[in-house]
Short mmCIF file of C-alpha atoms in Angstrom, two decimals:
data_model
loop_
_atom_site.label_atom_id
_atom_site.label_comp_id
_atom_site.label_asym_id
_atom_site.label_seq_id
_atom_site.Cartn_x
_atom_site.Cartn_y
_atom_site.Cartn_z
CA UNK A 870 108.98 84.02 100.93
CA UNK A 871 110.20 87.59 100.09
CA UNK A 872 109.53 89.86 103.27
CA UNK A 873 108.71 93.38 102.91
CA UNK A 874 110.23 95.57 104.60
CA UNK A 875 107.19 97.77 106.00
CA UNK A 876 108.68 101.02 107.76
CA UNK A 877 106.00 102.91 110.11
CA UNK A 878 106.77 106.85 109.59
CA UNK A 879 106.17 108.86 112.89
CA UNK A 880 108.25 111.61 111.50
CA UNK A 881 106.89 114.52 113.70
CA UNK A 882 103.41 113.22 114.55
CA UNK A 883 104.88 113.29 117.84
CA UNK A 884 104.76 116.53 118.44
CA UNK A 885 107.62 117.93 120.37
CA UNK A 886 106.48 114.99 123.07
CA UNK A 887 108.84 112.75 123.96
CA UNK A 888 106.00 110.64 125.68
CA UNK A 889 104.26 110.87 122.95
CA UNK A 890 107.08 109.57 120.75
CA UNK A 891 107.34 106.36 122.76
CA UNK A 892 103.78 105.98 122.35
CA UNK A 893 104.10 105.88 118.74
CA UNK A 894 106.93 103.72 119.53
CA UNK A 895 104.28 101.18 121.22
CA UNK A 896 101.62 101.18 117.92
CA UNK A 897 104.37 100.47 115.55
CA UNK A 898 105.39 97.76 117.45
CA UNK A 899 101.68 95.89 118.75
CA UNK A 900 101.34 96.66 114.74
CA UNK A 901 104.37 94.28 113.67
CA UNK A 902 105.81 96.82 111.63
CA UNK A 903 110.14 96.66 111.09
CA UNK A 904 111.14 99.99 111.72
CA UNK A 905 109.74 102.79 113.04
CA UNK A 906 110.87 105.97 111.63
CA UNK A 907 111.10 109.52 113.01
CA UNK A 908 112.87 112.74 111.79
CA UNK A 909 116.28 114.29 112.79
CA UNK A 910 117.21 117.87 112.15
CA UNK A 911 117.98 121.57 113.26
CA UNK A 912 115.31 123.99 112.21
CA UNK A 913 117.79 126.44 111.46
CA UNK A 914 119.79 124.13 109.13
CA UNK A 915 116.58 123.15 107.08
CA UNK A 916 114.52 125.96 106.30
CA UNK A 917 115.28 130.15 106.09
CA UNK A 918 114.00 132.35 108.35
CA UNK A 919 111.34 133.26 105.60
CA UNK A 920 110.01 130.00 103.99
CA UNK A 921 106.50 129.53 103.74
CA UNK A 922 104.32 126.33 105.22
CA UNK A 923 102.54 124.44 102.41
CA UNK A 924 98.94 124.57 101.88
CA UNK A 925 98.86 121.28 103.32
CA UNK A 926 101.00 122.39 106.22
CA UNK A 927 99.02 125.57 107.16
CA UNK A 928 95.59 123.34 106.90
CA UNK A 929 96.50 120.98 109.06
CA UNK A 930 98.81 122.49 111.36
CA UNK A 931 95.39 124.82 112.55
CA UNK A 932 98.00 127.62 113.02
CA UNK A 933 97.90 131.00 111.53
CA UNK A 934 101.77 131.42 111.92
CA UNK A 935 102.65 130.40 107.71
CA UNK A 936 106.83 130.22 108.50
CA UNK A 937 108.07 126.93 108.23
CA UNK A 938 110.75 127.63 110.80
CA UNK A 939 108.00 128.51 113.79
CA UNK A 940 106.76 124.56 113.32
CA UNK A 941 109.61 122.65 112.75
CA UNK A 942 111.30 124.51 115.87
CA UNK A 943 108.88 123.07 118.41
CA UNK A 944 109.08 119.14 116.65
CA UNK A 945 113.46 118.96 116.91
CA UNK A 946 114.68 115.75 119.10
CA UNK A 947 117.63 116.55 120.45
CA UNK A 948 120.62 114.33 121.22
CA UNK A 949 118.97 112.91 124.73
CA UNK A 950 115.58 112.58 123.07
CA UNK A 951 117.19 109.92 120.01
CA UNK A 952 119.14 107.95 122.60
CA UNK A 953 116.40 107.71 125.13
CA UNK A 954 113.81 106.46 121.82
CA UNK A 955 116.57 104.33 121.15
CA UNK A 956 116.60 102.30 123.99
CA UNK A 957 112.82 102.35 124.33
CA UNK A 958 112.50 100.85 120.99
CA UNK A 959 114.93 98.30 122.08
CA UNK A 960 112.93 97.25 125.11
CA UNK A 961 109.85 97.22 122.40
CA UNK A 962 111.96 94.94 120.08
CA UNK A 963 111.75 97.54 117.37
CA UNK A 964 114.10 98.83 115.17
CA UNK A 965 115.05 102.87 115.64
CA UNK A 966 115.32 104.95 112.19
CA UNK A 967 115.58 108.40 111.43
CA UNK A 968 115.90 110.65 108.82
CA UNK A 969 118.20 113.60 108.27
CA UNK A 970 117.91 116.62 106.27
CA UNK A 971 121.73 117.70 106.21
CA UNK A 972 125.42 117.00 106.57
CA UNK A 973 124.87 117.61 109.88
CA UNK A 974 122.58 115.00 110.43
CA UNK A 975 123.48 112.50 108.51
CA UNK A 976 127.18 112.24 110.59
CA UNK A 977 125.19 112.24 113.46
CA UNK A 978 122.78 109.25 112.43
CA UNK A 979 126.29 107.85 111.13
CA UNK A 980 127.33 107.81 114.96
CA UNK A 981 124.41 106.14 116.10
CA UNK A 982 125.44 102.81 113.73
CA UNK A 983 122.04 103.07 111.35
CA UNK A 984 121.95 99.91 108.57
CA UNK A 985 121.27 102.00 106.18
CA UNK A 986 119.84 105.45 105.21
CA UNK A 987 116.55 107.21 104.03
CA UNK A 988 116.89 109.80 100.99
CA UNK A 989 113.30 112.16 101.44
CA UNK A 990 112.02 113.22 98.54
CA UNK A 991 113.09 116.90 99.37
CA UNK A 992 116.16 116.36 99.25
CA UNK A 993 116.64 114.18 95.76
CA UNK A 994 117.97 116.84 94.02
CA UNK A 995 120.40 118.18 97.18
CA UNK A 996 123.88 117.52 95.63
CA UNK A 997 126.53 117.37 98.77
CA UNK A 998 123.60 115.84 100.88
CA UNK A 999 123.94 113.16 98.45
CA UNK A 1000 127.45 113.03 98.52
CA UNK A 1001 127.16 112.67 102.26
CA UNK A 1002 124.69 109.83 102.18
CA UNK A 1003 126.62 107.90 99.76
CA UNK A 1004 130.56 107.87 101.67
CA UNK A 1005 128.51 106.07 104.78
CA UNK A 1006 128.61 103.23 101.97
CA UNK A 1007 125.49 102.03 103.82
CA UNK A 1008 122.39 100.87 101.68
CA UNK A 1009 120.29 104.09 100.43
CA UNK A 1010 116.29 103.96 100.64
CA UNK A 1011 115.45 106.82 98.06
CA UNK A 1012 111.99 108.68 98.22
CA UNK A 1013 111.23 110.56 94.64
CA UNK A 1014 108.03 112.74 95.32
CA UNK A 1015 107.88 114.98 93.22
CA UNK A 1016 110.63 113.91 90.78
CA UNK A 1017 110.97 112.65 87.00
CA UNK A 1018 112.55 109.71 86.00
CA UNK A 1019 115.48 111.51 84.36
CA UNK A 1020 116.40 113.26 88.47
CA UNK A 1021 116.04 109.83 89.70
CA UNK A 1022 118.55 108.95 87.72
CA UNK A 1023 120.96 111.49 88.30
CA UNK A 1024 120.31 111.18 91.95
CA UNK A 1025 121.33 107.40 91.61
CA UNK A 1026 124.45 108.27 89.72
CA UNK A 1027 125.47 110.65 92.63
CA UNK A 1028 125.02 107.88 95.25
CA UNK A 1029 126.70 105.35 93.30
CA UNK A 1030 129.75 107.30 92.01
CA UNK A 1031 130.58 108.45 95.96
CA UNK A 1032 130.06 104.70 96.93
CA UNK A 1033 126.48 103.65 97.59
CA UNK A 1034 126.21 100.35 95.49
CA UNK A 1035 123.44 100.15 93.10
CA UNK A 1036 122.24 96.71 94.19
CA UNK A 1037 121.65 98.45 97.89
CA UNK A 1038 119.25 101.43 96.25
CA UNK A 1039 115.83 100.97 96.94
CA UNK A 1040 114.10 103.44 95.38
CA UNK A 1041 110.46 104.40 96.48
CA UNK A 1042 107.46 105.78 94.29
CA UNK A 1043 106.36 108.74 96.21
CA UNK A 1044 103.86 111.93 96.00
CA UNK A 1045 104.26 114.36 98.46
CA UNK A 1046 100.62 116.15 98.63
CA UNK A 1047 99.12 115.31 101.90
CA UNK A 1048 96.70 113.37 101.65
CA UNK A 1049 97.32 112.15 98.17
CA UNK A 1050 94.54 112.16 95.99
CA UNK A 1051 94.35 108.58 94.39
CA UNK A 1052 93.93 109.93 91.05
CA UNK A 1053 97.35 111.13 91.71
CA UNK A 1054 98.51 107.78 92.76
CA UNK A 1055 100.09 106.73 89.81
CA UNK A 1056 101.33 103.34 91.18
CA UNK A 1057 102.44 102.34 87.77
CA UNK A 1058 104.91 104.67 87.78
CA UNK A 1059 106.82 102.32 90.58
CA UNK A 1060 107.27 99.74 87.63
CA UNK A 1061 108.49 102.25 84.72
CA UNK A 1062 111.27 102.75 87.98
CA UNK A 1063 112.38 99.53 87.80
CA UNK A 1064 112.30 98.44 84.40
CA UNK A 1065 114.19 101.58 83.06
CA UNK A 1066 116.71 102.26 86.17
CA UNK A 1067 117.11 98.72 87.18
CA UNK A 1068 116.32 99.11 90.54
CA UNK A 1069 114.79 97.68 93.62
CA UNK A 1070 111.72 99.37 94.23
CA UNK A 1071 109.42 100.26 97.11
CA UNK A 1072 106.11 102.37 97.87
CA UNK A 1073 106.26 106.00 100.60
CA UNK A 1074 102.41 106.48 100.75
CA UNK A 1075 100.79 109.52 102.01
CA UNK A 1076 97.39 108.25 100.01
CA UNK A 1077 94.42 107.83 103.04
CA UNK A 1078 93.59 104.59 103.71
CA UNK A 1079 95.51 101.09 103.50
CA UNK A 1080 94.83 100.19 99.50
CA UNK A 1081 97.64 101.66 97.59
CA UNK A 1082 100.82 100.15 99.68
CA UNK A 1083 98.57 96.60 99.63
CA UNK A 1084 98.32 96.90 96.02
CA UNK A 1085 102.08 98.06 96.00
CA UNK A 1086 103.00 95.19 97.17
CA UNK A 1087 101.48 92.95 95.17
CA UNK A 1088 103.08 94.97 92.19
CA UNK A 1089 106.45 94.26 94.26
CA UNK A 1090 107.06 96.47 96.55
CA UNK A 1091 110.23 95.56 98.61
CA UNK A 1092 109.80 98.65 101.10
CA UNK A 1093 106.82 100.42 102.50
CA UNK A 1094 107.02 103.48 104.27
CA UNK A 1095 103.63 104.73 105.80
CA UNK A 1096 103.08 107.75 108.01
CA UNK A 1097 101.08 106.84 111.23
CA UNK A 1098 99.77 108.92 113.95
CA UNK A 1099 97.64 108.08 117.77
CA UNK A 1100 94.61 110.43 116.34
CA UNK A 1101 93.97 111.85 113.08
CA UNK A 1102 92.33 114.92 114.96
CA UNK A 1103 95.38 115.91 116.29
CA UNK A 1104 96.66 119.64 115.45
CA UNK A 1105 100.66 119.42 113.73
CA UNK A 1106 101.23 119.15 109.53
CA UNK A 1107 101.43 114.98 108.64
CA UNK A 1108 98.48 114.08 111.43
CA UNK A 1109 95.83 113.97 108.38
CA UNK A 1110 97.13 111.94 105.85
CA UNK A 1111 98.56 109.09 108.57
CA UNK A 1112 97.33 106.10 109.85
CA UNK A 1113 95.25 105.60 112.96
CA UNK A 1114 96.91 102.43 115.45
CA UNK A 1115 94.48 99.57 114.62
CA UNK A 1116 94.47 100.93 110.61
CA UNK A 1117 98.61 100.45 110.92
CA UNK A 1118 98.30 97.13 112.03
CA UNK A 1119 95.49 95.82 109.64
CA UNK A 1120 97.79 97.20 106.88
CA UNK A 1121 100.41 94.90 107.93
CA UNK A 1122 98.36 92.10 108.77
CA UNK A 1123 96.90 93.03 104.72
CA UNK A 1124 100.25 93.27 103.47
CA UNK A 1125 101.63 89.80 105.23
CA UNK A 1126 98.68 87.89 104.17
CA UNK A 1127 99.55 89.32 100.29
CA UNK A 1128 103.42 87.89 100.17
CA UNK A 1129 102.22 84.72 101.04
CA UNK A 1130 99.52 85.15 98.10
CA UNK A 1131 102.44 86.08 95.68
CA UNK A 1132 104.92 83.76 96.84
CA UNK A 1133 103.96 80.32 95.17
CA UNK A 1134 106.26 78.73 92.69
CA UNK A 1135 104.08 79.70 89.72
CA UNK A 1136 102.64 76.79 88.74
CA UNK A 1137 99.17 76.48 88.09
CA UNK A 1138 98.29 72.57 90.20
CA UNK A 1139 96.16 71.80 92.89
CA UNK A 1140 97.32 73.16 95.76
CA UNK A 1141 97.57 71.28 98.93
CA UNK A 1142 94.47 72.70 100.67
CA UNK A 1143 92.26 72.42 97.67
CA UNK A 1144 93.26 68.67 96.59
CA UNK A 1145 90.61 67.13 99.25
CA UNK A 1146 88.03 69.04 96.94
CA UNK A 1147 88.75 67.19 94.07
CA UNK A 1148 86.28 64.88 94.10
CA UNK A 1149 83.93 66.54 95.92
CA UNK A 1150 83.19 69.44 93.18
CA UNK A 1151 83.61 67.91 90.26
CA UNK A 1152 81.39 65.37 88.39
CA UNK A 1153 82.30 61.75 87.14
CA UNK A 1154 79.48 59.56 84.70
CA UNK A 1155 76.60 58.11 86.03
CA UNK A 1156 73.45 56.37 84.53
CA UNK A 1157 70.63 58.22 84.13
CA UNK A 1158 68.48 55.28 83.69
CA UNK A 1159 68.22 51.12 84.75
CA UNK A 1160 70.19 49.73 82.48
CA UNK A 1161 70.43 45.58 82.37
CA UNK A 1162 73.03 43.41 81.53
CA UNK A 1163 74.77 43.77 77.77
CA UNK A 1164 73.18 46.97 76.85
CA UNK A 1165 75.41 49.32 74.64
CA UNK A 1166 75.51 52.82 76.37
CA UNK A 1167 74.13 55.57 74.13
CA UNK A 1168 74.75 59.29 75.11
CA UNK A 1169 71.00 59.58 76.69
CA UNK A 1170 71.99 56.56 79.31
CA UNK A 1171 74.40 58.79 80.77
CA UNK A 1172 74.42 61.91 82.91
CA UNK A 1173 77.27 64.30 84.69
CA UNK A 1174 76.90 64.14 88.53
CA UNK A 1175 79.10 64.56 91.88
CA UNK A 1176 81.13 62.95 93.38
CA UNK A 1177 84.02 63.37 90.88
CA UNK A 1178 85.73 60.18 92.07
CA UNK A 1179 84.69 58.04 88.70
CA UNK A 1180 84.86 57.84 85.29
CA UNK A 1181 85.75 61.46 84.14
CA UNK A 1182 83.32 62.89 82.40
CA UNK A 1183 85.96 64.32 79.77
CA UNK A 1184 85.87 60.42 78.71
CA UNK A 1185 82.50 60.91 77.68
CA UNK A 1186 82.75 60.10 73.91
CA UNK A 1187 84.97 57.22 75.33
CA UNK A 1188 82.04 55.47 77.02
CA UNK A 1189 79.42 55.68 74.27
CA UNK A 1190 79.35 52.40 72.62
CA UNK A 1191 80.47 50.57 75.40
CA UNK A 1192 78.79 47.89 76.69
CA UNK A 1193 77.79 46.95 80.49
CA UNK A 1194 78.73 43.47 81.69
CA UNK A 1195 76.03 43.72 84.89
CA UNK A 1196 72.45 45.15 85.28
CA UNK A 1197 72.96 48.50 86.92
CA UNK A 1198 70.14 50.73 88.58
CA UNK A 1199 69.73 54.60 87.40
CA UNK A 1200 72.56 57.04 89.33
CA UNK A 1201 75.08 53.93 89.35
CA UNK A 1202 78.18 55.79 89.45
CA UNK A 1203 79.91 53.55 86.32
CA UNK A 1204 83.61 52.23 87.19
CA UNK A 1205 85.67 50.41 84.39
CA UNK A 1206 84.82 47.21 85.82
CA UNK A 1207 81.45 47.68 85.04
CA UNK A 1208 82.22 47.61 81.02
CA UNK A 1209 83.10 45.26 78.79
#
């Protein structure tokens, strides 16, 4: 059975805490989840001094300040704040992951020996952050909110001509409006991926509720990212459009019970389970009348009734014209033995 690789996004939902951090540390892993994921960067390195907060951002961030720069100053993790998550995770059995947003970062995830890294969909288009990602020669997981297929593409050829291999790009159907509306889904587009860029593909889902990643997966999804929080209510941009603790795990538990619905061999049989039912629901031929000894069954003799462990009743034109070698009372269940 195919695993997915379900990756729980904390990205700043901690808030500047680091308690709070290792709390979301403890959802993601009572939830089962294979990474947890949080964000590393310099505010000074990822935004101007003058960029504005998204709608979303302003909304939900229940601040009047609109720079981008204000916010993403107080939600850094420094240096001590990664290693000490680190280790907590650890003790959690949990893997760490983190995403950068610049050269800077992404030598300094290099340092802390990451398996692979995580493209966001802001920075598809960033041509030496690329570059960067790709000479770790570590698999690439590859957000594309906002993006067309034809700067997915070029994105790809970036990675793979600094040496990311194309077999170890996942890339992930994204939207980045928070909360996504489902009209906006578009989980279709996750296929069109695959078939024309010959990719693996995955699912980033900022949609509310559990519905669209389930149903990604069952489109096959290798990799879904979801962004979780400890209370929706909480003030700070992603809190709306994440996942409460017990809706993080019954996403999982969703998504674990769908690969082992999509991982038979294909074949449409009895399955084991079901086999011992056989019998029981279906119907085999029975009189529906006395019948004595050397009568000729017509089709009016005969009826259609449970248990299904006689003659099958798709030998029905078989049995007409037969003849019985006993007298046999009405809802005899008729074997071979008792023809002639």
């Amino acid at each position: 059975m195919n695993k997915t690789i379900i990756i729980a996004e904390a990205g700043v939902n901690h808030n500047g805490d680091i308690e709070t951090a290792k709390r979301l540390i403890d959802v993601a892993s009572d939830a089962g989840v294979d990474y947890v994921k949080f964000q590393t960067f310099k505010a000074e390195r990822l935004v101007s001094p003058s960029a504005q907060k998204a709608k979303y951002q302003i909304k939900n961030d229940k601040n009047s300040d609109d720079l981008q720069l204000n916010m993403l100053k107080k939600l850094e993790l420094s240096d001590a704040d990664h290693k000490e998550l680190i280790s907590y995770c650890k003790s959690k059995n949990i893997n760490f992951f983190s995403t950068a947003f610049d050269d800077e970062g992404i030598s300094y995830l290099s340092s802390l020996n990451f398996d692979m890294f995580k493209i966001p969909s802001g920075e598809l288009t960033n041509y030496p952050y690329l570059k960067a990602i790709a000479k770790t020669g570590l698999p690439v997981i590859l957000s594309t909110g906002m993006a067309n297929l034809d700067e997915i593409e070029k994105s790809i050829n970036v990675l793979v001509s600094y040496g990311t291999k194309k077999s170890e790009i996942t890339v992930l159907h994204c939207n980045t409006e928070y909360p996504t509306p489902m009209i906006d889904v578009n989980l279709k587009a996750m296929l069109t991926i695959k078939e024309k860029l010959g990719v693996s593909i995955g699912y980033s889902d900022h949609t509310l509720g559990l519905e669209v990643p389930i149903a990604a997966v069952a489109l096959g999804a290798k990799i879904i990212e979801k962004h979780f929080t400890l209370d929706r209510s909480l003030k700070g941009p992603d809190h709306k459009a994440s996942l409460e603790p017990n809706e993080l795990k019954e996403m999982v538990i969703a998504i674990r019970n769908i690969e082992m619905a999509i991982s038979g061999n294909g074949l449409k049989e009895a399955s084991l389970s079901e086999k011992k039912n056989i019998h029981i629901a279906r119907k085999s031929i029975h009189l529906s009348k006395d019948l004595t000894s050397g009568s000729i069954i017509n089709e009016q003799d005969i009826i259609s009734l449970r248990p299904g462990d006689g003659i099958c009743t798709m030998n029905w034109e078989n049995i007409i014209g037969k003849q019985v070698n006993k007298d046999l009372k009405k809802f005899t269940k008729l074997t071979l033995k008792d023809l002639s």
